[in-house]
Amino acid sequence: MKYHFRTILALALLGSASVQSNAQEVTQNNQADFAEFMDRSGNQLRAASGVPGPEYWQNEADYAIEATLDDVNHSLTGKITISYTNNSPQELDFIWIYLNQNRFTETSRGTLTTPIGGNRYTGDTDGGYTLSNLNAKVKRSSSTEHYIDDTRMQVYFDEPIPARGGTATVSMDFTYRVPVEGMDRMGRLDVEGGTIYSMAQWFPQVAVYDDVEGWNVEPYLGAGEFYYDYGDFDYKITAPFDHIIVGSGELQNPKQVLSSKVRERYEQARKSDSTVYLISPEEVNDMTLRAKQEGTLTWHFKMKNTRDVAFASSKAFVWDAARINLPSGKTAMAQSAYPLESAGEDAWKRSTEYSKASVEHYSNKWYEYPYPVAVNVASHVGGMEYPGLNFCDWTDTGKSLWGVTDHEFGHNWFPMIVGTNERRYAWMDEGFNSFINHYSTLDFNNGEYSSTLNQTRKFTGWMTNPNREGIDVYPDVANLQNLGMVAYYKPAMGLLLLREYVLGEERFDRAFRSYIEAWAYKHPQPADFFNHMENVAGENLSWFWQGWFYGTGNIDLGVDFVQTYQGNTVIGLSNKGEIPMPVEMQITYTDGSTELVRLPVEIWQRGDSWNHLVNSEKEVQSVEIDPEKVLPDVNFSNDSWPTSFYQD
Ligand SMILES: [Zn+2]
């Protein structure tokens, strides 16, 4: 290592000048850009390496539900028994249960916080729960004491649920009117052949008690999605005989609810890589394909280790299916249910092909799909995910149907397998999902559809808009115009930058897979994600997390000058933005040869300008930062030298 005399002299002169002119001011250094941000020290619950600690716990809620769908009065009436296990170190005097259908009243917080002109999360106001026969049991004690506030219900026990494994049972009867408009997450749609019931948020569901917040009881307002514990579900839906019901989890009683012909096709589809009709478009009204010709049928489903379940019911369904091949050799079943209106060649006829491809891609690339079925339902809901079942827009075709289907199935990984708190951290759900969707789309059918997430410079207009917000803003707080960026594109781009610019594919993929594996069926917090990625990738990324994920600053790298220096060339670079970045630049020499140079982010630790010595006697003709154009650099006019060399 050499230390140039000339540099020492320059520093000495600089030092004496500043002492003379301004003895009191201290120049700000760049430590703040690189220092740890937020409390990410580990504990016994969540280790600093980003894995669950030895004392990590989460509670469990198992559900048994029997409900009847009335397609004349559009109501759902049922009985639910919740078996709750308290694994926390505290005994619990009460639990909180979400009553999401209570959003659909005149006076709900969701209604009262919806703007006059409405928005995507508008909901009907003639619904809400009627509850009866509530019974809350711990051991032999029983209680009916409860308190309802908006979309939450507090249920008190006669004696507390013991800590570390104590159990309680809460049962009640419920009924409500199924809204038409269910905040773009559920509801009903009338088509030619009947009504399609998209049923979600359809039963009372226990809130999460965790080690970070205690009870997570933010009301159900609109943009904020969900946060639930894992459990086993056993549910039975009774509907008129002519309805087909598709649901999350495995159908338990095909012999009772499917005619022998449909059952035969069902078994055939289980073994088929191409789509098999269970009920073809021509057969929608053929009642000989139903198990009964009058009365009702009860469809029984079970799903293990899941946050939630949803289902759809209609007499208007075309129904098809195909096998999903998983990396372990196991199989699952892709299914689609849609009305005749959606059955076009370029439309829902391809839904099962899309569903199968999507689930197979994510299983191969990130983590194996754990559920027995993956159902895509055509609905008036624009696109909404539940474990093993989606509602997607019934009018979508072609690329947009691929896009929404792939996106909603991608949610099985975030947040259904990796169980984050969506109501607060939409970026860990929508953002991570949008990121994996990019590669799934590139992969599908030899690139039949394009994905443009890597064209990050398209977004610099938003990034420099004064109304922008940070990724960390809660979805119910974010300006709705910003939600697409803060919840989806910006975090997705952040992961893309990490993978394709900062860490490289191999390091990123290893860390990201490891994060999924470590937190599958658990509840990671943002700090757990940051810690995990840093520990497996072996890189302190605080400068990136705080700049990109928790700030509103931008990237702006620039070439200031290129000049010859003692027979070599010096390239003067500067970091004009708030987020430092490694510098990748392509140098082109006058003899036509090129060289790719990569400088680490640490060049910016001591200041915002850096001189790079090109150790070559060749004459430099041009320099271009980020030749692959991965960075959303907000001022790319200064990214090259000479300035006129590259302008896009
Ligand atoms: Zn989404």
XYZ file of C-alpha atoms and ligand atoms in Angstrom:
649
model
C 0.000 0.000 0.000
C 1.335 3.367 -0.984
C 0.405 6.723 0.414
C 1.244 9.565 -1.962
C 3.226 12.481 -0.610
C 1.198 14.774 -2.807
C -1.987 13.673 -1.009
C -0.472 14.359 2.401
C 0.520 17.825 1.288
C -2.937 18.533 -0.099
C -4.580 17.370 3.106
C -2.294 19.515 5.193
C -3.106 22.582 3.145
C -6.797 21.819 3.272
C -6.603 21.379 7.034
C -4.880 24.679 7.686
C -7.258 26.528 5.392
C -10.314 25.300 7.200
C -8.829 26.012 10.596
C -8.260 29.599 9.568
C -11.555 30.262 7.899
C -14.075 28.384 9.984
C -12.908 27.001 13.248
C -16.366 26.168 14.614
C -18.084 24.197 11.848
C -17.536 20.476 11.522
C -18.063 18.884 8.145
C -20.745 16.231 8.182
C -19.359 12.798 7.330
C -21.320 9.969 5.705
C -21.620 7.661 8.676
C -25.352 8.340 8.928
C -25.830 6.799 5.478
C -24.100 3.597 6.515
C -24.942 3.211 10.189
C -27.463 0.711 11.547
C -30.967 2.051 11.340
C -33.951 0.877 13.451
C -33.393 -1.454 16.368
C -32.195 -4.669 14.852
C -30.494 -6.141 17.871
C -31.569 -9.694 18.449
C -33.187 -11.331 21.429
C -34.375 -14.788 22.475
C -37.454 -14.414 20.271
C -35.902 -13.025 17.106
C -32.169 -13.473 16.596
C -29.948 -10.729 15.174
C -29.148 -13.120 12.340
C -32.782 -12.873 11.215
C -34.030 -16.289 12.288
C -36.634 -17.151 14.931
C -34.912 -17.375 18.321
C -35.095 -20.257 20.789
C -38.022 -18.599 22.621
C -39.978 -17.717 19.480
C -43.678 -18.491 19.824
C -46.909 -17.886 17.996
C -50.463 -18.801 18.829
C -52.704 -21.117 16.862
C -56.366 -20.916 15.920
C -58.118 -23.965 14.463
C -61.563 -23.596 12.969
C -64.563 -25.852 12.465
C -67.320 -24.128 10.492
C -70.652 -25.273 9.119
C -72.485 -22.684 7.027
C -75.413 -22.502 4.649
C -75.587 -20.223 1.647
C -79.063 -18.898 0.875
C -79.094 -17.783 -2.766
C -82.560 -16.237 -2.496
C -81.848 -13.882 0.396
C -78.107 -13.750 -0.351
C -77.131 -14.621 3.179
C -74.664 -16.905 4.881
C -75.704 -18.503 8.167
C -73.478 -20.768 10.199
C -71.923 -22.044 13.344
C -68.239 -21.725 14.150
C -66.043 -23.347 16.776
C -62.601 -21.847 17.257
C -59.990 -23.857 19.167
C -57.332 -21.438 20.336
C -53.905 -22.357 21.690
C -52.012 -19.749 23.685
C -48.306 -20.480 23.248
C -47.272 -17.084 24.610
C -45.559 -16.686 27.992
C -48.545 -14.626 29.229
C -51.891 -15.960 30.339
C -54.755 -14.353 28.426
C -57.960 -13.063 30.037
C -59.519 -12.377 26.648
C -58.920 -12.750 22.945
C -59.755 -10.414 20.066
C -61.676 -11.708 17.074
C -62.134 -9.924 13.750
C -65.705 -9.500 12.517
C -64.796 -8.258 9.056
C -68.390 -8.320 7.788
C -69.094 -5.478 10.228
C -67.308 -3.253 7.746
C -70.530 -3.341 5.696
C -72.672 -1.022 7.829
C -73.517 2.702 7.640
C -71.453 3.528 10.690
C -68.391 1.315 10.343
C -64.977 2.955 10.492
C -64.361 1.711 6.965
C -67.525 3.374 5.669
C -66.814 6.593 7.552
C -63.249 6.818 6.241
C -64.198 6.206 2.598
C -64.154 9.467 0.613
C -67.453 10.817 -0.719
C -66.597 9.829 -4.271
C -65.744 6.284 -3.184
C -62.592 4.366 -3.989
C -61.461 0.843 -4.720
C -62.451 -0.220 -1.188
C -66.058 0.913 -1.307
C -68.406 -1.580 0.326
C -72.141 -2.070 0.764
C -73.702 -0.799 3.978
C -76.647 -3.168 4.442
C -74.703 -6.011 6.012
C -72.842 -6.866 9.182
C -72.976 -9.785 11.597
C -75.830 -10.968 13.740
C -74.276 -13.222 16.371
C -75.868 -15.532 18.902
C -75.081 -18.371 21.318
C -71.576 -17.183 22.041
C -69.788 -19.499 24.412
C -66.172 -19.033 25.522
C -64.635 -21.921 27.421
C -61.393 -22.478 29.261
C -61.231 -25.889 30.923
C -64.625 -26.315 32.589
C -65.466 -22.639 32.888
C -67.673 -20.971 30.375
C -68.458 -17.343 29.589
C -70.643 -15.327 27.254
C -68.991 -11.994 28.025
C -67.947 -10.076 24.979
C -67.608 -6.598 23.599
C -67.952 -5.570 19.949
C -66.355 -2.482 18.491
C -66.649 -2.093 14.736
C -64.786 -4.969 13.073
C -63.354 -6.333 16.324
C -64.861 -8.400 19.122
C -63.268 -8.968 22.498
C -64.231 -12.277 24.094
C -63.633 -12.657 27.838
C -63.081 -15.974 29.595
C -64.141 -16.921 33.081
C -60.602 -17.976 33.847
C -57.537 -16.968 31.845
C -56.115 -19.164 29.098
C -52.940 -20.556 30.660
C -49.609 -19.471 29.172
C -47.378 -21.750 27.087
C -49.874 -24.120 25.582
C -53.177 -23.366 27.330
C -56.291 -23.809 25.210
C -59.701 -22.201 24.883
C -62.763 -22.829 22.757
C -65.030 -20.107 21.422
C -68.189 -21.009 19.571
C -71.030 -18.922 18.186
C -73.714 -18.798 15.536
C -73.551 -16.118 12.879
C -75.532 -14.774 9.975
C -75.094 -11.854 7.585
C -76.201 -10.580 4.222
C -73.520 -11.147 1.565
C -72.706 -7.734 0.089
C -72.618 -7.142 -3.646
C -69.666 -4.788 -3.265
C -67.281 -6.231 -0.698
C -64.386 -3.770 -0.934
C -62.996 -5.496 -4.010
C -62.202 -8.526 -1.853
C -65.462 -10.536 -1.828
C -69.131 -10.169 -2.728
C -71.450 -11.302 -5.487
C -71.701 -10.947 -9.232
C -74.757 -11.679 -11.359
C -73.997 -13.312 -14.692
C -76.304 -14.881 -17.261
C -76.220 -18.291 -15.576
C -76.726 -17.111 -11.986
C -74.857 -15.411 -9.148
C -71.175 -15.951 -8.402
C -70.583 -15.742 -4.653
C -66.957 -14.828 -3.880
C -66.731 -15.653 -0.210
C -63.882 -14.271 1.899
C -63.724 -12.532 5.281
C -66.679 -14.854 5.750
C -66.335 -16.010 9.359
C -65.184 -14.593 12.730
C -61.408 -14.896 12.807
C -58.962 -14.495 15.709
C -56.538 -11.557 15.594
C -52.817 -12.154 16.128
C -51.317 -11.836 19.578
C -47.547 -11.575 19.094
C -44.321 -10.665 20.863
C -44.026 -7.329 19.051
C -47.411 -5.591 19.455
C -49.361 -7.809 21.795
C -52.808 -7.844 20.177
C -52.772 -6.652 16.560
C -56.220 -5.088 16.370
C -56.072 -2.384 13.708
C -59.620 -2.071 12.328
C -60.515 -3.335 8.854
C -60.805 -0.101 6.900
C -59.937 -0.720 3.285
C -56.429 -0.693 1.877
C -54.905 -2.572 4.821
C -55.093 -6.322 4.324
C -54.795 -9.070 6.916
C -52.694 -10.701 9.603
C -53.696 -14.084 11.012
C -52.191 -16.989 12.880
C -51.841 -20.422 11.318
C -54.243 -23.214 12.034
C -56.209 -26.121 10.630
C -59.561 -25.514 8.990
C -62.456 -27.904 8.633
C -65.428 -26.299 6.900
C -68.690 -27.440 5.384
C -70.783 -25.296 3.071
C -74.348 -26.211 2.256
C -75.717 -24.706 -0.952
C -78.499 -25.442 -3.448
C -77.889 -28.703 -5.371
C -77.170 -26.885 -8.643
C -74.213 -24.912 -7.202
C -70.597 -25.896 -7.727
C -68.402 -24.935 -4.776
C -64.643 -24.508 -5.055
C -62.677 -23.784 -1.913
C -59.296 -23.503 -0.222
C -58.014 -26.934 0.746
C -58.954 -30.481 -0.154
C -62.517 -31.500 -0.982
C -63.332 -34.260 1.507
C -66.503 -35.740 0.089
C -66.373 -35.906 -3.726
C -68.588 -38.984 -3.628
C -71.401 -37.018 -2.026
C -71.198 -33.809 -4.050
C -69.944 -34.851 -7.494
C -71.779 -37.024 -9.982
C -69.874 -40.139 -11.048
C -69.098 -38.559 -14.422
C -67.593 -35.411 -12.893
C -65.723 -37.527 -10.335
C -64.208 -39.562 -13.139
C -63.043 -36.375 -14.871
C -61.731 -35.054 -11.541
C -59.523 -38.149 -11.203
C -58.441 -37.793 -14.821
C -57.475 -34.124 -14.269
C -55.356 -35.117 -11.269
C -53.106 -37.000 -13.698
C -53.234 -34.619 -16.639
C -50.781 -31.880 -17.576
C -53.283 -30.418 -19.994
C -56.560 -28.899 -18.858
C -59.519 -31.255 -18.436
C -63.101 -29.990 -18.279
C -65.010 -31.122 -15.207
C -67.984 -29.147 -16.496
C -67.543 -27.846 -20.042
C -69.104 -24.618 -21.373
C -71.743 -26.711 -23.152
C -72.610 -28.525 -19.921
C -73.172 -25.608 -17.536
C -76.928 -26.174 -17.505
C -76.780 -29.961 -17.719
C -78.166 -30.953 -14.324
C -77.464 -34.648 -14.959
C -73.854 -33.773 -14.103
C -74.911 -32.747 -10.576
C -74.872 -35.266 -7.733
C -78.537 -34.487 -6.967
C -81.396 -32.938 -8.859
C -83.061 -31.125 -5.974
C -82.533 -29.826 -2.458
C -79.067 -28.979 -1.182
C -75.566 -30.439 -1.087
C -72.977 -29.996 1.646
C -69.406 -29.549 0.418
C -66.746 -30.448 2.963
C -63.199 -29.022 2.787
C -60.131 -29.280 4.988
C -56.946 -27.258 4.900
C -54.009 -27.619 7.256
C -51.576 -25.003 8.538
C -53.067 -21.981 6.815
C -53.865 -18.379 7.719
C -57.267 -18.319 6.094
C -59.710 -20.048 3.748
C -62.057 -18.721 1.049
C -64.558 -20.311 -1.307
C -66.796 -19.548 -4.264
C -70.230 -20.898 -5.049
C -72.345 -20.617 -8.188
C -74.588 -22.541 -10.529
C -73.022 -20.633 -13.435
C -69.580 -22.231 -13.293
C -67.632 -23.829 -16.087
C -65.070 -25.881 -14.156
C -61.737 -27.275 -15.317
C -58.547 -28.621 -13.799
C -55.043 -29.998 -14.384
C -52.173 -31.485 -12.407
C -49.461 -29.325 -10.813
C -46.043 -31.044 -10.633
C -43.996 -30.125 -7.586
C -40.210 -30.451 -7.150
C -40.490 -33.150 -4.459
C -42.501 -35.357 -6.802
C -45.761 -34.497 -5.058
C -48.621 -33.105 -7.082
C -51.385 -30.584 -6.508
C -54.378 -29.625 -8.622
C -54.925 -26.385 -10.523
C -58.597 -25.554 -10.992
C -60.558 -22.742 -12.578
C -64.219 -21.830 -12.136
C -65.744 -19.201 -14.408
C -68.993 -18.287 -16.144
C -69.746 -18.838 -19.845
C -69.126 -15.138 -20.494
C -65.472 -15.624 -19.514
C -64.875 -18.877 -21.381
C -63.159 -17.461 -24.496
C -60.071 -19.033 -26.085
C -57.850 -16.104 -25.094
C -59.692 -15.680 -21.801
C -60.429 -18.037 -18.909
C -59.993 -21.096 -21.084
C -56.282 -20.571 -20.348
C -56.732 -19.888 -16.628
C -55.776 -23.388 -15.479
C -52.740 -23.408 -17.774
C -51.670 -20.083 -16.195
C -52.394 -21.305 -12.659
C -50.381 -24.489 -13.121
C -47.409 -22.633 -14.665
C -47.399 -20.014 -11.949
C -47.489 -22.434 -9.006
C -44.881 -24.692 -10.626
C -42.543 -21.744 -11.257
C -42.631 -20.448 -7.664
C -42.287 -23.971 -6.300
C -39.184 -24.611 -8.378
C -37.580 -21.263 -7.817
C -38.331 -20.392 -4.196
C -40.234 -22.848 -2.008
C -42.534 -25.797 -2.682
C -46.268 -25.109 -2.780
C -47.763 -26.799 0.283
C -51.479 -26.922 -0.496
C -53.483 -29.594 -2.369
C -55.327 -27.272 -4.766
C -54.776 -23.907 -6.446
C -58.104 -22.492 -7.599
C -58.680 -19.464 -9.799
C -62.217 -18.042 -9.641
C -63.682 -15.537 -12.123
C -65.230 -12.800 -10.040
C -66.169 -9.126 -9.970
C -63.242 -8.829 -7.529
C -60.380 -7.404 -9.598
C -57.761 -9.649 -8.027
C -57.587 -10.942 -4.486
C -55.610 -13.747 -2.936
C -56.444 -16.343 -0.326
C -54.491 -19.479 0.518
C -54.994 -21.848 -2.408
C -57.730 -19.727 -3.998
C -57.900 -16.440 -5.911
C -60.608 -14.175 -7.163
C -59.596 -12.583 -10.482
C -61.455 -10.261 -12.818
C -63.940 -12.241 -14.909
C -63.470 -9.844 -17.858
C -59.685 -10.248 -18.026
C -58.095 -11.879 -21.067
C -54.628 -12.546 -22.457
C -51.746 -10.784 -20.780
C -53.861 -9.134 -18.097
C -55.396 -12.488 -17.089
C -51.934 -14.037 -16.924
C -50.722 -11.048 -14.894
C -53.492 -11.115 -12.306
C -53.547 -14.923 -12.012
C -49.782 -15.102 -11.566
C -49.839 -12.256 -9.057
C -52.597 -13.707 -6.898
C -51.037 -17.178 -6.858
C -47.682 -15.561 -6.013
C -49.328 -14.352 -2.807
C -49.329 -17.948 -1.599
C -45.632 -17.318 -0.878
C -46.074 -13.782 0.462
C -47.983 -13.524 2.828
C -49.630 -16.966 2.995
C -46.489 -19.063 3.563
C -44.321 -16.252 4.967
C -46.939 -14.808 7.303
C -46.253 -11.087 7.594
C -48.561 -8.400 8.916
C -50.123 -7.075 5.726
C -52.158 -4.412 7.482
C -48.908 -2.613 8.284
C -46.239 -3.883 5.924
C -47.821 -4.098 2.489
C -44.335 -4.015 0.966
C -43.438 -7.401 2.485
C -46.526 -8.818 0.814
C -47.295 -6.928 -2.416
C -43.721 -5.811 -2.996
C -42.076 -9.199 -2.528
C -44.809 -10.803 -4.594
C -44.451 -8.276 -7.440
C -40.733 -9.038 -7.461
C -41.191 -12.806 -7.860
C -43.932 -12.159 -10.464
C -41.334 -10.472 -12.689
C -39.316 -13.674 -13.050
C -42.402 -15.865 -13.299
C -43.644 -13.788 -16.229
C -40.278 -13.896 -17.999
C -40.318 -17.671 -17.495
C -43.865 -18.362 -18.694
C -44.231 -20.133 -22.036
C -40.848 -18.970 -23.373
C -41.592 -15.329 -22.650
C -45.074 -15.125 -24.169
C -45.755 -12.059 -22.019
C -43.327 -9.281 -21.161
C -42.394 -7.901 -17.760
C -40.956 -4.423 -17.399
C -40.064 -4.200 -13.704
C -36.390 -3.966 -14.706
C -37.070 -0.773 -16.671
C -36.687 1.116 -13.432
C -36.095 4.510 -15.004
C -39.752 4.666 -15.994
C -40.500 5.383 -12.352
C -38.172 8.325 -11.752
C -41.007 10.807 -12.329
C -42.774 9.476 -9.237
C -39.540 9.271 -7.293
C -38.944 12.984 -7.681
C -42.565 13.975 -7.076
C -42.971 15.942 -3.826
C -46.095 13.912 -2.962
C -44.188 10.635 -2.818
C -44.062 8.619 0.398
C -41.748 5.965 1.809
C -42.273 2.222 1.484
C -42.721 2.011 5.245
C -45.994 3.993 5.213
C -48.931 1.828 6.341
C -51.411 1.103 3.526
C -54.330 2.659 5.421
C -52.220 5.803 5.850
C -50.691 6.037 2.373
C -52.195 8.379 -0.166
C -54.055 5.931 -2.430
C -52.300 7.425 -5.464
C -49.005 6.304 -3.955
C -50.097 2.804 -2.972
C -49.061 1.187 -6.261
C -45.553 2.551 -5.849
C -44.993 2.205 -2.100
C -46.599 -1.221 -1.710
C -45.772 -2.834 -5.073
C -43.266 -1.327 -7.482
C -40.747 0.397 -5.264
C -40.151 -2.554 -2.909
C -40.170 -4.956 -5.892
C -37.604 -2.755 -7.602
C -35.608 -2.689 -4.375
C -35.285 -6.470 -4.424
C -34.501 -6.388 -8.135
C -31.706 -3.862 -7.514
C -30.341 -6.063 -4.731
C -30.424 -9.130 -6.960
C -29.248 -7.650 -10.229
C -26.966 -4.813 -9.141
C -25.868 -5.027 -5.505
C -25.513 -8.709 -4.532
C -25.764 -10.663 -7.752
C -28.211 -13.452 -8.479
C -26.527 -16.317 -6.672
C -26.026 -14.496 -3.395
C -29.442 -12.909 -3.462
C -31.303 -16.104 -4.304
C -29.564 -18.050 -1.577
C -30.442 -15.392 1.014
C -34.020 -14.913 -0.155
C -34.730 -18.661 -0.241
C -33.238 -18.956 3.189
C -35.494 -16.145 4.465
C -38.584 -17.926 3.105
C -37.508 -21.231 4.631
C -36.684 -19.700 8.024
C -39.990 -17.846 8.298
C -42.377 -20.203 6.518
C -45.633 -20.375 8.559
C -44.258 -17.781 10.978
C -44.486 -14.032 11.503
C -41.351 -12.124 10.471
C -41.057 -8.390 11.109
C -39.223 -5.973 8.771
C -36.098 -6.177 10.962
C -36.106 -9.976 10.645
C -36.071 -9.671 6.875
C -33.273 -7.093 6.856
C -31.228 -9.122 9.337
C -31.742 -12.386 7.496
C -30.728 -11.036 4.102
C -27.606 -9.386 5.544
C -26.539 -12.456 7.442
C -26.884 -14.950 4.621
C -25.572 -12.594 1.933
C -22.746 -11.541 4.259
C -23.162 -7.849 3.618
C -24.177 -4.915 5.753
C -26.959 -3.359 3.709
C -28.152 -0.693 6.149
C -27.347 1.999 3.591
C -29.783 0.356 1.183
C -32.558 -0.579 3.612
C -32.779 2.877 5.132
C -32.356 4.705 1.862
C -34.621 2.668 -0.349
C -37.122 0.994 2.002
C -37.438 3.553 4.782
C -36.766 6.836 3.050
C -37.856 9.056 0.183
C -34.349 9.810 -1.071
C -33.045 8.891 -4.484
C -30.107 7.485 -6.380
C -28.068 9.917 -8.444
C -24.591 8.833 -9.462
C -22.582 10.984 -11.841
C -19.340 11.234 -13.817
C -17.786 14.639 -13.129
C -14.675 14.479 -15.251
C -12.255 12.224 -17.072
C -8.657 13.425 -17.303
C -5.230 12.030 -17.983
C -2.926 11.739 -15.014
C 0.722 10.728 -15.313
C 0.052 8.693 -18.435
C -3.060 7.054 -16.981
C -6.635 8.298 -16.630
C -8.590 9.466 -13.595
C -12.378 9.266 -13.600
C -14.051 11.667 -11.178
C -17.315 10.297 -9.803
C -19.865 11.755 -7.451
C -22.802 10.609 -5.364
C -25.312 13.412 -5.757
C -28.304 11.506 -4.428
C -29.293 10.472 -0.903
C -28.829 6.735 -1.463
C -25.254 5.590 -2.044
C -24.770 2.762 -4.522
C -21.874 0.699 -5.814
C -20.708 2.045 -9.165
C -20.686 -0.208 -12.180
C -19.299 1.564 -15.234
C -18.225 0.666 -18.697
C -15.057 2.272 -20.009
C -14.598 2.394 -23.768
C -11.098 3.075 -25.095
C -10.193 4.798 -28.342
C -8.945 1.453 -29.716
C -12.511 0.147 -29.478
C -11.939 -2.141 -26.485
C -14.170 -1.933 -23.422
C -13.847 -2.737 -19.744
C -16.484 -3.144 -17.029
C -15.367 -1.674 -13.704
C -17.170 -2.228 -10.426
C -16.486 -0.031 -7.417
C -17.892 -0.975 -4.016
C -20.392 1.193 -2.169
C -17.677 1.920 0.417
C -16.169 4.550 -1.937
C -18.890 6.814 -0.562
C -18.178 6.243 3.112
C -15.774 9.182 3.427
C -17.540 11.582 1.144
C -19.617 12.080 -1.954
C -16.876 12.339 -4.526
C -14.401 9.703 -5.605
C -11.517 9.589 -8.046
C -10.882 6.268 -9.733
C -7.521 5.653 -11.344
C -7.691 3.680 -14.582
C -4.447 1.766 -14.664
C -3.995 1.705 -18.415
C -2.050 3.649 -20.957
C -4.926 3.343 -23.395
C -6.839 6.511 -24.062
C -10.368 6.625 -22.646
C -12.987 7.552 -25.190
C -16.123 7.309 -23.058
C -17.427 6.245 -19.652
C -20.928 5.061 -18.883
C -22.299 4.350 -15.400
C -24.743 1.427 -15.103
C -24.547 0.311 -18.741
C -27.337 -2.261 -18.181
C -29.614 0.542 -16.952
C -30.688 -1.283 -13.807
C -30.593 1.727 -11.487
C -33.492 4.163 -11.318
C -31.004 7.022 -11.301
C -33.124 10.174 -11.109
C -30.655 12.194 -13.143
C -29.144 10.037 -15.825
C -27.929 12.945 -17.938
C -24.767 12.962 -15.786
C -24.201 9.203 -15.986
C -21.824 9.285 -18.898
C -18.793 11.078 -20.258
C -18.592 12.844 -22.545
C -22.096 13.996 -21.616
C -23.262 13.872 -25.208
C -22.151 10.249 -25.552
C -25.197 8.650 -24.041
C -28.583 10.249 -23.685
C -31.751 8.212 -23.404
Zn -51.329 -8.399 -4.421
